Amino acid sequence: MAMDSKDAPQMIEHLRKSISFTPHETKWIPQSARFVSFGVSPSSKGVLLVNELSRGELKTVLEETELLPCGIKCATFGASRIEDRRVAVGAYDGSLNIFDLSSDKDRSPVKLFSVKAHDGLINCIDGIGGSSVGNGAPELATGGKDGNVRIWDPRVDHPVISFEPGEGSANRDCWTVSFGDSFSDADRCLAAGYDNGDVKLFDLRTNTVRWETNCRNGVTCAEFDRKDIEMNKLMVTTLESTFRCYDMRTRHRKDGFSHLKEEAHRSTIWLGRHLPQNRDIFMTGGGNGGFNIYKYHYPLNRVAKHGEDGLPIGKMGDIELLNSRIISTQPVTSFDWSPDKAGLCCMSCLDQTIRVYIVTKLDKY
C-alpha cells in the first residue's frame, strides 16, 4: 500500500552530533531528556556517551572512553526499574555487564554486575521485567557468536536457561533476541534470529522450541509489537532488503504463523522498532541510510479457514508505507523511540553521528 505524501508523517532532524567512535547502540534513559550511546573506540575500547537535550542543543554530560577493555555491541534498560536506570550491555569479549546510571549525571557509572556470558562477541541483548512493562521476574536474554541463546537473572552469575546448538550441528551466529508473550507471571517467550535465516520461538515456561521457520536470509532484527500482552505481531528484518510481519495469534499445525513479506531500502534492513504509543506503527532502518515509517492495518477477520484441511489459520492485513527518507550515506545501526514523547527518537549511523529526530502527525494514525 503506497503512501500519501500530502498527509504523511514528517521526519524532521532536530539535532545531529559527530562523535569520535563507532556507535552500535543508542537508548533513551528512562524518564529523562537524555540518551546514552555505546560503541567501540579506534583503540578498541568500550565507549559510553550520555547526551542531553538542552534548549535546542545536544549537550554531552558524560563520556567514558574506556568503560570496558573491549567494544560494546548492545544494551538494554528492559530488566531495570525506571527509577534504578540500570543498563545491561553486551561486549565484544562475551561479557555481560550492568551499570548504574541513576547517580549524578556527571559521575562515572558504577558497575554492579559482570559475568562471562558467551565465548566471543555478544551480538544482541533484550530485557524484561522492569516495572514499566511485562509480568514476572526481571530477566535478560543474550545471543552470541557462539550460537547460544541464554537467559539471565541479574541477581545470579550463571544463566537460568541456555539454548545451545545440538550436538554435531554447526554453530550459527545469533543476531537478535526479543522477549514477548509476557501477559502473566507464568508465561513468557523469546524470539531469536540467526545468520542462516532461522527464526526460533522459545517457550520459557517449558524450556522448549515452540515454533521455528527460515527466512532464507540472515535475520538482523526481530521484535514483538508489545512484550506484555499475548503474542500479537512479530516483525523480522533480514538481509537482501526484506522484512516480514507475522500474525502470532493463530498458528496452523502445518503452515505455522501467517506472514506478510515486504521489500524496502534496496539494501540490508538492519533494524525495526515499534512505536511504544501505537504498536501498529513501526520503523525500519536500512543499510542505505534509509529511515521508513509504516502502519499495519488489520483485516476485518484475523482468522480464516485453511484451504486444504479447514483448520484455523491467521489472515494478514496490509502494511502501508507512511513516509521514507534517506538520512545518511551510511547504515542506521541503532534506533530508539522515546517512551515518554510520541514521535521523538534517537539513532546512530556508521558515519559516526548520533541524531535526534521528531516524527510528526503520528497521532492521526
mmCIF file of C-alpha atoms in Angstrom:
data_model
loop_
_atom_site.group_PDB
_atom_site.id
_atom_site.type_symbol
_atom_site.label_atom_id
_atom_site.label_comp_id
_atom_site.label_asym_id
_atom_site.label_seq_id
_atom_site.Cartn_x
_atom_site.Cartn_y
_atom_site.Cartn_z
ATOM 1 C CA MET A 1 0.000 0.000 0.000
ATOM 2 C CA ALA A 2 1.590 3.284 -1.109
ATOM 3 C CA MET A 3 1.918 6.411 0.947
ATOM 4 C CA ASP A 4 0.037 9.697 0.526
ATOM 5 C CA SER A 5 2.816 12.270 0.822
ATOM 6 C CA LYS A 6 0.341 15.099 1.453
ATOM 7 C CA ASP A 7 -0.747 13.818 4.856
ATOM 8 C CA ALA A 8 2.316 11.690 5.615
ATOM 9 C CA PRO A 9 4.190 11.981 8.914
ATOM 10 C CA GLN A 10 7.158 14.292 8.520
ATOM 11 C CA MET A 11 10.595 13.116 9.682
ATOM 12 C CA ILE A 12 12.391 16.210 10.931
ATOM 13 C CA GLU A 13 16.013 16.208 12.002
ATOM 14 C CA HIS A 14 16.113 18.085 15.303
ATOM 15 C CA LEU A 15 19.745 17.619 16.312
ATOM 16 C CA ARG A 16 22.874 15.967 14.970
ATOM 17 C CA LYS A 17 26.287 15.421 16.517
ATOM 18 C CA SER A 18 29.542 13.923 15.245
ATOM 19 C CA ILE A 19 31.296 11.503 17.580
ATOM 20 C CA SER A 20 34.782 10.001 17.714
ATOM 21 C CA PHE A 21 33.830 6.309 17.961
ATOM 22 C CA THR A 22 31.794 3.725 16.050
ATOM 23 C CA PRO A 23 28.297 3.608 17.602
ATOM 24 C CA HIS A 24 26.424 0.316 17.962
ATOM 25 C CA GLU A 25 23.581 1.142 20.368
ATOM 26 C CA THR A 26 21.549 4.184 21.394
ATOM 27 C CA LYS A 27 18.930 4.146 24.168
ATOM 28 C CA TRP A 28 16.818 6.762 25.939
ATOM 29 C CA ILE A 29 17.494 6.905 29.671
ATOM 30 C CA PRO A 30 14.066 6.313 31.294
ATOM 31 C CA GLN A 31 12.051 9.394 32.230
ATOM 32 C CA SER A 32 14.706 11.897 31.194
ATOM 33 C CA ALA A 33 15.731 14.122 28.302
ATOM 34 C CA ARG A 34 18.973 12.154 27.998
ATOM 35 C CA PHE A 35 20.054 9.217 25.884
ATOM 36 C CA VAL A 36 23.108 7.006 26.060
ATOM 37 C CA SER A 37 25.215 5.733 23.174
ATOM 38 C CA PHE A 38 27.569 2.744 23.243
ATOM 39 C CA GLY A 39 30.211 1.585 20.813
ATOM 40 C CA VAL A 40 33.880 0.953 20.186
ATOM 41 C CA SER A 41 36.732 3.460 20.022
ATOM 42 C CA PRO A 42 39.615 3.425 17.500
ATOM 43 C CA SER A 43 41.704 1.812 20.243
ATOM 44 C CA SER A 44 39.096 -0.997 20.603
ATOM 45 C CA LYS A 45 37.793 0.178 23.987
ATOM 46 C CA GLY A 46 34.161 0.234 25.090
ATOM 47 C CA VAL A 47 32.716 3.746 24.959
ATOM 48 C CA LEU A 48 29.731 5.275 26.779
ATOM 49 C CA LEU A 49 28.381 8.709 25.843
ATOM 50 C CA VAL A 50 25.442 10.425 27.549
ATOM 51 C CA ASN A 51 23.843 13.371 25.769
ATOM 52 C CA GLU A 52 21.074 15.649 26.967
ATOM 53 C CA LEU A 53 18.539 17.706 25.042
ATOM 54 C CA SER A 54 19.008 21.213 26.407
ATOM 55 C CA ARG A 55 17.415 24.322 24.880
ATOM 56 C CA GLY A 56 17.726 23.190 21.301
ATOM 57 C CA GLU A 57 21.216 21.766 21.704
ATOM 58 C CA LEU A 58 22.696 18.324 22.236
ATOM 59 C CA LYS A 59 24.876 18.642 25.294
ATOM 60 C CA THR A 60 27.375 15.959 26.346
ATOM 61 C CA VAL A 61 27.035 15.369 30.089
ATOM 62 C CA LEU A 62 29.146 12.211 30.450
ATOM 63 C CA GLU A 63 31.741 10.442 28.315
ATOM 64 C CA GLU A 64 33.644 7.300 29.263
ATOM 65 C CA THR A 65 36.164 6.342 26.602
ATOM 66 C CA GLU A 66 37.344 3.208 28.436
ATOM 67 C CA LEU A 67 34.218 1.922 30.114
ATOM 68 C CA LEU A 68 35.278 -1.621 29.180
ATOM 69 C CA PRO A 69 38.569 -3.000 27.809
ATOM 70 C CA CYS A 70 36.742 -4.041 24.623
ATOM 71 C CA GLY A 71 33.962 -2.692 22.417
ATOM 72 C CA ILE A 72 30.278 -2.664 23.411
ATOM 73 C CA LYS A 73 27.812 -4.139 20.907
ATOM 74 C CA CYS A 74 24.352 -3.951 22.508
ATOM 75 C CA ALA A 75 22.469 -2.564 25.520
ATOM 76 C CA THR A 76 19.048 -2.548 27.207
ATOM 77 C CA PHE A 77 17.215 -0.973 30.151
ATOM 78 C CA GLY A 78 14.456 -3.601 29.881
ATOM 79 C CA ALA A 79 15.199 -5.520 33.102
ATOM 80 C CA SER A 80 15.643 -2.393 35.249
ATOM 81 C CA ARG A 81 13.062 -0.498 37.229
ATOM 82 C CA ILE A 82 12.563 3.003 35.844
ATOM 83 C CA GLU A 83 13.921 4.712 38.941
ATOM 84 C CA ASP A 84 17.028 2.480 39.039
ATOM 85 C CA ARG A 85 18.211 3.266 35.481
ATOM 86 C CA ARG A 86 20.433 0.209 35.280
ATOM 87 C CA VAL A 87 21.665 -0.588 31.791
ATOM 88 C CA ALA A 88 22.854 -4.050 30.754
ATOM 89 C CA VAL A 89 25.450 -4.193 27.981
ATOM 90 C CA GLY A 90 26.926 -6.998 25.890
ATOM 91 C CA ALA A 91 30.597 -6.725 24.932
ATOM 92 C CA TYR A 92 32.965 -7.963 22.252
ATOM 93 C CA ASP A 93 34.690 -10.325 24.688
ATOM 94 C CA GLY A 94 31.440 -12.107 25.585
ATOM 95 C CA SER A 95 30.935 -10.408 28.944
ATOM 96 C CA LEU A 96 27.565 -9.233 30.235
ATOM 97 C CA ASN A 97 27.786 -6.124 32.401
ATOM 98 C CA ILE A 98 25.268 -3.983 34.284
ATOM 99 C CA PHE A 99 25.947 -0.321 35.081
ATOM 100 C CA ASP A 100 24.064 2.100 37.319
ATOM 101 C CA LEU A 101 23.263 5.379 35.564
ATOM 102 C CA SER A 102 20.973 6.733 38.280
ATOM 103 C CA SER A 103 23.703 8.605 40.188
ATOM 104 C CA ASP A 104 24.730 12.186 39.449
ATOM 105 C CA LYS A 105 24.745 12.544 35.686
ATOM 106 C CA ASP A 106 28.331 13.803 35.525
ATOM 107 C CA ARG A 107 29.763 10.903 37.540
ATOM 108 C CA SER A 108 31.188 7.715 36.118
ATOM 109 C CA PRO A 109 28.663 4.848 36.015
ATOM 110 C CA VAL A 110 29.034 2.182 38.684
ATOM 111 C CA LYS A 111 29.467 -1.427 37.553
ATOM 112 C CA LEU A 112 27.044 -3.615 39.502
ATOM 113 C CA PHE A 113 27.357 -6.945 37.728
ATOM 114 C CA SER A 114 29.728 -8.697 35.332
ATOM 115 C CA VAL A 115 29.847 -12.266 34.055
ATOM 116 C CA LYS A 116 31.368 -14.164 31.139
ATOM 117 C CA ALA A 117 28.202 -14.906 29.189
ATOM 118 C CA HIS A 118 29.419 -16.217 25.802
ATOM 119 C CA ASP A 119 32.511 -17.447 24.007
ATOM 120 C CA GLY A 120 33.127 -14.457 21.780
ATOM 121 C CA LEU A 121 31.003 -11.482 20.775
ATOM 122 C CA ILE A 122 27.554 -10.873 22.267
ATOM 123 C CA ASN A 123 25.554 -9.781 19.235
ATOM 124 C CA CYS A 124 22.262 -8.900 20.899
ATOM 125 C CA ILE A 125 20.513 -8.376 24.209
ATOM 126 C CA ASP A 126 16.971 -7.789 25.462
ATOM 127 C CA GLY A 127 15.437 -7.274 28.872
ATOM 128 C CA ILE A 128 12.047 -7.614 30.517
ATOM 129 C CA GLY A 129 10.526 -7.391 33.977
ATOM 130 C CA GLY A 130 11.178 -3.743 34.742
ATOM 131 C CA SER A 131 8.177 -2.037 36.341
ATOM 132 C CA SER A 132 7.241 -0.328 33.066
ATOM 133 C CA VAL A 133 6.421 -3.439 31.042
ATOM 134 C CA GLY A 134 5.743 -7.145 31.425
ATOM 135 C CA ASN A 135 4.901 -9.571 34.178
ATOM 136 C CA GLY A 136 7.222 -11.915 36.019
ATOM 137 C CA ALA A 137 10.760 -11.557 37.302
ATOM 138 C CA PRO A 138 13.391 -9.311 35.695
ATOM 139 C CA GLU A 139 15.338 -11.252 33.079
ATOM 140 C CA LEU A 140 17.915 -10.601 30.390
ATOM 141 C CA ALA A 141 18.417 -12.534 27.155
ATOM 142 C CA THR A 142 21.671 -12.617 25.202
ATOM 143 C CA GLY A 143 22.582 -14.108 21.836
ATOM 144 C CA GLY A 144 26.187 -14.733 20.864
ATOM 145 C CA LYS A 145 28.535 -15.541 18.046
ATOM 146 C CA ASP A 146 28.882 -18.990 19.633
ATOM 147 C CA GLY A 147 25.280 -19.733 18.602
ATOM 148 C CA ASN A 148 23.986 -19.863 22.177
ATOM 149 C CA VAL A 149 20.915 -18.044 23.499
ATOM 150 C CA ARG A 150 20.942 -17.559 27.257
ATOM 151 C CA ILE A 151 18.504 -16.198 29.833
ATOM 152 C CA TRP A 152 19.903 -14.393 32.868
ATOM 153 C CA ASP A 153 18.554 -13.395 36.247
ATOM 154 C CA PRO A 154 20.551 -10.243 37.131
ATOM 155 C CA ARG A 155 20.803 -11.452 40.726
ATOM 156 C CA VAL A 156 22.894 -14.556 39.914
ATOM 157 C CA ASP A 157 26.104 -15.065 37.920
ATOM 158 C CA HIS A 158 25.020 -18.054 35.815
ATOM 159 C CA PRO A 159 22.358 -18.467 33.125
ATOM 160 C CA VAL A 160 18.993 -19.753 34.290
ATOM 161 C CA ILE A 161 18.308 -21.189 30.804
ATOM 162 C CA SER A 162 20.698 -21.900 27.932
ATOM 163 C CA PHE A 163 19.551 -22.859 24.438
ATOM 164 C CA GLU A 164 22.547 -24.318 22.601
ATOM 165 C CA PRO A 165 23.096 -25.888 19.168
ATOM 166 C CA GLY A 166 22.540 -29.627 19.036
ATOM 167 C CA GLU A 167 25.480 -31.976 19.230
ATOM 168 C CA GLY A 168 27.159 -32.270 15.843
ATOM 169 C CA SER A 169 25.328 -29.280 14.340
ATOM 170 C CA ALA A 170 27.093 -26.140 13.167
ATOM 171 C CA ASN A 171 27.090 -23.086 15.401
ATOM 172 C CA ARG A 172 25.136 -20.275 13.750
ATOM 173 C CA ASP A 173 25.541 -16.681 14.922
ATOM 174 C CA CYS A 174 22.533 -15.486 16.894
ATOM 175 C CA TRP A 175 21.961 -11.911 15.688
ATOM 176 C CA THR A 176 18.803 -10.887 17.529
ATOM 177 C CA VAL A 177 16.639 -11.767 20.547
ATOM 178 C CA SER A 178 13.282 -10.369 21.685
ATOM 179 C CA PHE A 179 11.039 -11.131 24.668
ATOM 180 C CA GLY A 180 7.280 -11.409 24.261
ATOM 181 C CA ASP A 181 4.063 -13.121 25.397
ATOM 182 C CA SER A 182 4.667 -11.930 28.976
ATOM 183 C CA PHE A 183 0.986 -11.440 29.821
ATOM 184 C CA SER A 184 1.141 -13.297 33.152
ATOM 185 C CA ASP A 185 3.711 -14.245 35.775
ATOM 186 C CA ALA A 186 3.955 -17.754 34.319
ATOM 187 C CA ASP A 187 4.037 -17.053 30.586
ATOM 188 C CA ARG A 188 6.963 -15.665 28.628
ATOM 189 C CA CYS A 189 8.680 -16.490 25.346
ATOM 190 C CA LEU A 190 11.740 -15.396 23.395
ATOM 191 C CA ALA A 191 12.195 -14.994 19.647
ATOM 192 C CA ALA A 192 15.712 -15.470 18.290
ATOM 193 C CA GLY A 193 17.049 -14.862 14.776
ATOM 194 C CA TYR A 194 20.203 -16.373 13.254
ATOM 195 C CA ASP A 195 22.614 -15.634 10.439
ATOM 196 C CA ASN A 196 21.319 -18.526 8.311
ATOM 197 C CA GLY A 197 17.757 -17.155 8.319
ATOM 198 C CA ASP A 198 16.382 -19.309 11.138
ATOM 199 C CA VAL A 199 13.794 -17.804 13.481
ATOM 200 C CA LYS A 200 13.081 -19.758 16.649
ATOM 201 C CA LEU A 201 10.428 -19.132 19.267
ATOM 202 C CA PHE A 202 11.471 -20.455 22.688
ATOM 203 C CA ASP A 203 8.850 -21.112 25.370
ATOM 204 C CA LEU A 204 10.493 -20.078 28.645
ATOM 205 C CA ARG A 205 7.909 -21.867 30.766
ATOM 206 C CA THR A 206 8.597 -25.305 29.248
ATOM 207 C CA ASN A 207 12.155 -24.592 28.007
ATOM 208 C CA THR A 208 11.274 -25.875 24.523
ATOM 209 C CA VAL A 209 11.207 -24.608 20.950
ATOM 210 C CA ARG A 210 7.554 -23.711 20.381
ATOM 211 C CA TRP A 211 7.942 -22.857 16.677
ATOM 212 C CA GLU A 212 10.639 -22.288 14.073
ATOM 213 C CA THR A 213 10.923 -21.192 10.467
ATOM 214 C CA ASN A 214 13.507 -19.972 7.965
ATOM 215 C CA CYS A 215 13.522 -16.603 6.176
ATOM 216 C CA ARG A 216 16.161 -17.615 3.581
ATOM 217 C CA ASN A 217 18.343 -14.640 4.534
ATOM 218 C CA GLY A 218 20.174 -13.743 7.739
ATOM 219 C CA VAL A 219 17.838 -12.320 10.392
ATOM 220 C CA THR A 220 19.173 -8.952 11.569
ATOM 221 C CA CYS A 221 16.339 -7.976 13.938
ATOM 222 C CA ALA A 222 13.194 -9.474 15.471
ATOM 223 C CA GLU A 223 10.765 -7.589 17.695
ATOM 224 C CA PHE A 224 7.288 -8.159 19.113
ATOM 225 C CA ASP A 225 4.947 -5.193 18.855
ATOM 226 C CA ARG A 226 4.317 -5.437 22.609
ATOM 227 C CA LYS A 227 6.038 -7.565 25.231
ATOM 228 C CA ASP A 228 3.373 -7.502 27.952
ATOM 229 C CA ILE A 229 0.421 -8.994 26.036
ATOM 230 C CA GLU A 230 -0.354 -12.318 24.414
ATOM 231 C CA MET A 231 1.705 -12.617 21.246
ATOM 232 C CA ASN A 232 0.183 -10.370 18.596
ATOM 233 C CA LYS A 233 2.654 -9.469 15.826
ATOM 234 C CA LEU A 234 6.333 -10.238 15.269
ATOM 235 C CA MET A 235 8.463 -8.173 12.893
ATOM 236 C CA VAL A 236 11.536 -9.834 11.383
ATOM 237 C CA THR A 237 14.066 -7.895 9.275
ATOM 238 C CA THR A 238 16.626 -9.607 7.086
ATOM 239 C CA LEU A 239 19.488 -9.204 4.660
ATOM 240 C CA GLU A 240 18.619 -8.676 0.995
ATOM 241 C CA SER A 241 16.177 -5.795 1.669
ATOM 242 C CA THR A 242 13.163 -7.696 3.003
ATOM 243 C CA PHE A 243 11.183 -7.788 6.235
ATOM 244 C CA ARG A 244 8.316 -9.950 7.427
ATOM 245 C CA CYS A 245 5.367 -9.325 9.707
ATOM 246 C CA TYR A 246 3.935 -12.427 11.403
ATOM 247 C CA ASP A 247 0.475 -12.721 12.942
ATOM 248 C CA MET A 248 1.257 -14.603 16.170
ATOM 249 C CA ARG A 249 -2.329 -15.090 17.376
ATOM 250 C CA THR A 250 -3.301 -18.097 15.223
ATOM 251 C CA ARG A 251 -0.964 -20.984 14.455
ATOM 252 C CA HIS A 252 -1.771 -23.629 11.890
ATOM 253 C CA ARG A 253 -0.425 -27.067 12.755
ATOM 254 C CA LYS A 254 1.320 -27.442 9.370
ATOM 255 C CA ASP A 255 1.877 -23.942 7.971
ATOM 256 C CA GLY A 256 2.589 -22.231 11.290
ATOM 257 C CA PHE A 257 2.001 -18.479 11.621
ATOM 258 C CA SER A 258 0.857 -16.431 8.628
ATOM 259 C CA HIS A 259 3.034 -13.560 7.467
ATOM 260 C CA LEU A 260 3.455 -10.685 5.029
ATOM 261 C CA LYS A 261 6.722 -10.080 3.201
ATOM 262 C CA GLU A 262 7.762 -6.586 2.126
ATOM 263 C CA GLU A 263 10.794 -5.142 0.352
ATOM 264 C CA ALA A 264 12.439 -1.915 1.494
ATOM 265 C CA HIS A 265 15.617 0.170 1.292
ATOM 266 C CA ARG A 266 17.167 -1.855 -1.571
ATOM 267 C CA SER A 267 19.791 -2.936 0.956
ATOM 268 C CA THR A 268 20.086 -4.802 4.231
ATOM 269 C CA ILE A 269 17.380 -3.847 6.728
ATOM 270 C CA TRP A 270 19.381 -3.660 9.930
ATOM 271 C CA LEU A 271 16.600 -2.998 12.425
ATOM 272 C CA GLY A 272 12.914 -2.375 13.055
ATOM 273 C CA ARG A 273 11.234 -0.722 16.049
ATOM 274 C CA HIS A 274 7.568 -0.404 17.026
ATOM 275 C CA LEU A 275 6.256 2.900 18.335
ATOM 276 C CA PRO A 276 5.566 2.432 22.097
ATOM 277 C CA GLN A 277 2.446 4.629 21.985
ATOM 278 C CA ASN A 278 0.935 2.781 18.985
ATOM 279 C CA ARG A 279 2.020 -0.790 18.368
ATOM 280 C CA ASP A 280 0.712 -0.766 14.769
ATOM 281 C CA ILE A 281 3.229 1.895 13.674
ATOM 282 C CA PHE A 282 6.834 0.823 13.181
ATOM 283 C CA MET A 283 10.053 1.947 11.526
ATOM 284 C CA THR A 284 12.845 0.226 9.654
ATOM 285 C CA GLY A 285 16.452 1.341 9.239
ATOM 286 C CA GLY A 286 18.412 0.361 6.160
ATOM 287 C CA GLY A 287 21.957 -0.143 5.026
ATOM 288 C CA ASN A 288 21.431 2.705 2.560
ATOM 289 C CA GLY A 289 20.910 5.155 5.436
ATOM 290 C CA GLY A 290 17.142 4.993 4.920
ATOM 291 C CA PHE A 291 14.500 5.604 7.580
ATOM 292 C CA ASN A 292 10.985 4.280 6.760
ATOM 293 C CA ILE A 293 7.727 4.586 8.725
ATOM 294 C CA TYR A 294 4.936 2.007 8.291
ATOM 295 C CA LYS A 295 1.412 1.355 9.564
ATOM 296 C CA TYR A 296 -0.126 -2.111 9.846
ATOM 297 C CA HIS A 297 -3.845 -2.380 9.042
ATOM 298 C CA TYR A 298 -5.707 -5.369 10.461
ATOM 299 C CA PRO A 299 -8.188 -7.341 8.334
ATOM 300 C CA LEU A 300 -11.859 -7.411 9.307
ATOM 301 C CA ASN A 301 -11.413 -11.022 10.383
ATOM 302 C CA ARG A 302 -7.995 -12.187 11.593
ATOM 303 C CA VAL A 303 -8.805 -15.907 11.283
ATOM 304 C CA ALA A 304 -9.617 -17.837 8.103
ATOM 305 C CA LYS A 305 -10.055 -21.495 7.200
ATOM 306 C CA HIS A 306 -7.137 -23.316 5.628
ATOM 307 C CA GLY A 307 -7.792 -24.260 2.020
ATOM 308 C CA GLU A 308 -6.786 -27.904 2.460
ATOM 309 C CA ASP A 309 -7.796 -29.070 5.943
ATOM 310 C CA GLY A 310 -10.271 -26.379 7.008
ATOM 311 C CA LEU A 311 -8.390 -25.656 10.247
ATOM 312 C CA PRO A 312 -7.997 -22.064 11.517
ATOM 313 C CA ILE A 313 -5.118 -20.070 10.039
ATOM 314 C CA GLY A 314 -4.137 -16.454 10.533
ATOM 315 C CA LYS A 315 -5.261 -13.897 7.958
ATOM 316 C CA MET A 316 -2.933 -10.994 7.291
ATOM 317 C CA GLY A 317 -3.853 -7.361 6.766
ATOM 318 C CA ASP A 318 -1.944 -4.685 4.870
ATOM 319 C CA ILE A 319 1.238 -2.704 5.509
ATOM 320 C CA GLU A 320 1.139 0.958 4.484
ATOM 321 C CA LEU A 321 4.303 2.966 3.887
ATOM 322 C CA LEU A 322 3.669 6.311 5.597
ATOM 323 C CA ASN A 323 6.932 8.003 4.663
ATOM 324 C CA SER A 324 10.560 7.330 3.859
ATOM 325 C CA ARG A 325 13.727 9.378 3.909
ATOM 326 C CA ILE A 326 17.444 8.886 3.317
ATOM 327 C CA ILE A 327 19.116 10.430 6.360
ATOM 328 C CA SER A 328 22.715 9.245 5.962
ATOM 329 C CA THR A 329 25.202 7.847 3.475
ATOM 330 C CA GLN A 330 25.933 5.003 5.913
ATOM 331 C CA PRO A 331 23.736 2.352 7.591
ATOM 332 C CA VAL A 332 21.470 3.167 10.527
ATOM 333 C CA THR A 333 22.933 0.978 13.285
ATOM 334 C CA SER A 334 20.605 1.720 16.203
ATOM 335 C CA PHE A 335 17.292 3.422 16.890
ATOM 336 C CA ASP A 336 15.114 4.059 19.929
ATOM 337 C CA TRP A 337 11.679 5.670 20.234
ATOM 338 C CA SER A 338 11.169 7.835 23.300
ATOM 339 C CA PRO A 339 8.776 6.075 25.707
ATOM 340 C CA ASP A 340 7.649 9.461 27.051
ATOM 341 C CA LYS A 341 7.175 11.637 23.939
ATOM 342 C CA ALA A 342 5.449 10.105 20.926
ATOM 343 C CA GLY A 343 7.439 10.702 17.736
ATOM 344 C CA LEU A 344 10.694 11.675 19.450
ATOM 345 C CA CYS A 345 13.539 9.301 18.611
ATOM 346 C CA CYS A 346 17.308 8.955 18.732
ATOM 347 C CA MET A 347 19.557 6.964 16.449
ATOM 348 C CA SER A 348 23.134 6.365 15.370
ATOM 349 C CA CYS A 349 24.720 5.808 11.965
ATOM 350 C CA LEU A 350 28.030 4.375 10.802
ATOM 351 C CA ASP A 351 29.116 7.815 9.605
ATOM 352 C CA GLN A 352 29.923 8.344 13.307
ATOM 353 C CA THR A 353 26.939 10.557 14.041
ATOM 354 C CA ILE A 354 24.116 10.459 16.554
ATOM 355 C CA ARG A 355 20.842 12.137 15.683
ATOM 356 C CA VAL A 356 17.586 13.180 17.264
ATOM 357 C CA TYR A 357 14.508 13.177 15.032
ATOM 358 C CA ILE A 358 10.907 14.248 15.500
ATOM 359 C CA VAL A 359 8.250 12.348 13.551
ATOM 360 C CA THR A 360 5.046 14.388 13.297
ATOM 361 C CA LYS A 361 1.360 13.521 12.769
ATOM 362 C CA LEU A 362 1.643 10.060 14.303
ATOM 363 C CA ASP A 363 -1.437 10.781 16.428
ATOM 364 C CA LYS A 364 -3.509 10.794 13.207
ATOM 365 C CA TYR A 365 -2.775 7.140 12.648
#
